[in-house]
């Protein structure tokens, strides 16, 4: 869709049922012909952590090419913009998003979407990386929950997973933007997935995103997928497991992400709601 000024950009918030919650995303439903430079320019103008650019495949009505741009860089996959775009398309059923990270199936209703990630994986973070992350975050090794070792985890894009022992430490997040950005960039990662286990299958999360020029994401679907793969990698998925992630609370934009992971499937499903932002 275009107008005299260029493509129409829809604004949705994902992983919430209230426009005041969740993570806002821009959505361009027909980005046919847009250059990389123009997509990056539009994403910067929108100012959200990501904008999804959708290109329909006329011969395959349920298939779409989708790319994701933050205000500073393109990322290979973005979960919240995927949920937003799927709902914005208004096509209940199963859609197929061809992303730079790979094929992502999205089961969609008028208000929700469940994405099935590309295969996830996770590897232990080197001690030097953990030390650098702790320095950037202003944390100490004693803040970490030793039940959950630090890992680099992939769920369409790469994330550094660190678990803390207390919710108070997570709530007090205040980090060195440039130092964390440098560490993440050096490992081709996009966010730090900082988590605290509230209950057995309930976690709180915060996701700094300095690589994209964003201090923090209120909801991060790719990190949620990566976290599911991380749980599987560290042996915490002995049977199919459903996990609830609360994110964005400390930003005043509460978000709810539901993930499902199985011991015999490297893919992870991530479910959330999306609603338009009006006004």
Short mmCIF file of C-alpha atoms in Angstrom, two decimals, residues 3 26 29-30 38 52 65 91 102 104 123 153 172 176 178 198 200 216 238 251-252:
data_model
loop_
_atom_site.label_atom_id
_atom_site.label_comp_id
_atom_site.label_asym_id
_atom_site.label_seq_id
_atom_site.Cartn_x
_atom_site.Cartn_y
_atom_site.Cartn_z
CA UNK A 3 0.21 6.99 -0.88
CA UNK A 26 5.86 -0.68 12.15
CA UNK A 29 2.18 -4.63 4.02
CA UNK A 30 3.54 -4.15 0.50
CA UNK A 38 14.67 3.32 1.86
CA UNK A 52 8.55 -5.29 9.17
CA UNK A 65 8.96 -12.29 1.90
CA UNK A 91 -5.53 -13.43 6.94
CA UNK A 102 14.74 -18.85 7.13
CA UNK A 104 8.81 -19.12 9.62
CA UNK A 123 26.35 -22.62 23.15
CA UNK A 153 21.36 -18.57 21.98
CA UNK A 172 17.42 -2.05 38.58
CA UNK A 176 26.70 0.92 29.54
CA UNK A 178 28.18 1.38 24.01
CA UNK A 198 9.59 -16.32 38.96
CA UNK A 200 8.85 -23.15 37.48
CA UNK A 216 15.41 -1.77 25.65
CA UNK A 238 12.65 -33.42 29.29
CA UNK A 251 9.17 -0.02 31.11
CA UNK A 252 5.47 0.44 31.80
#
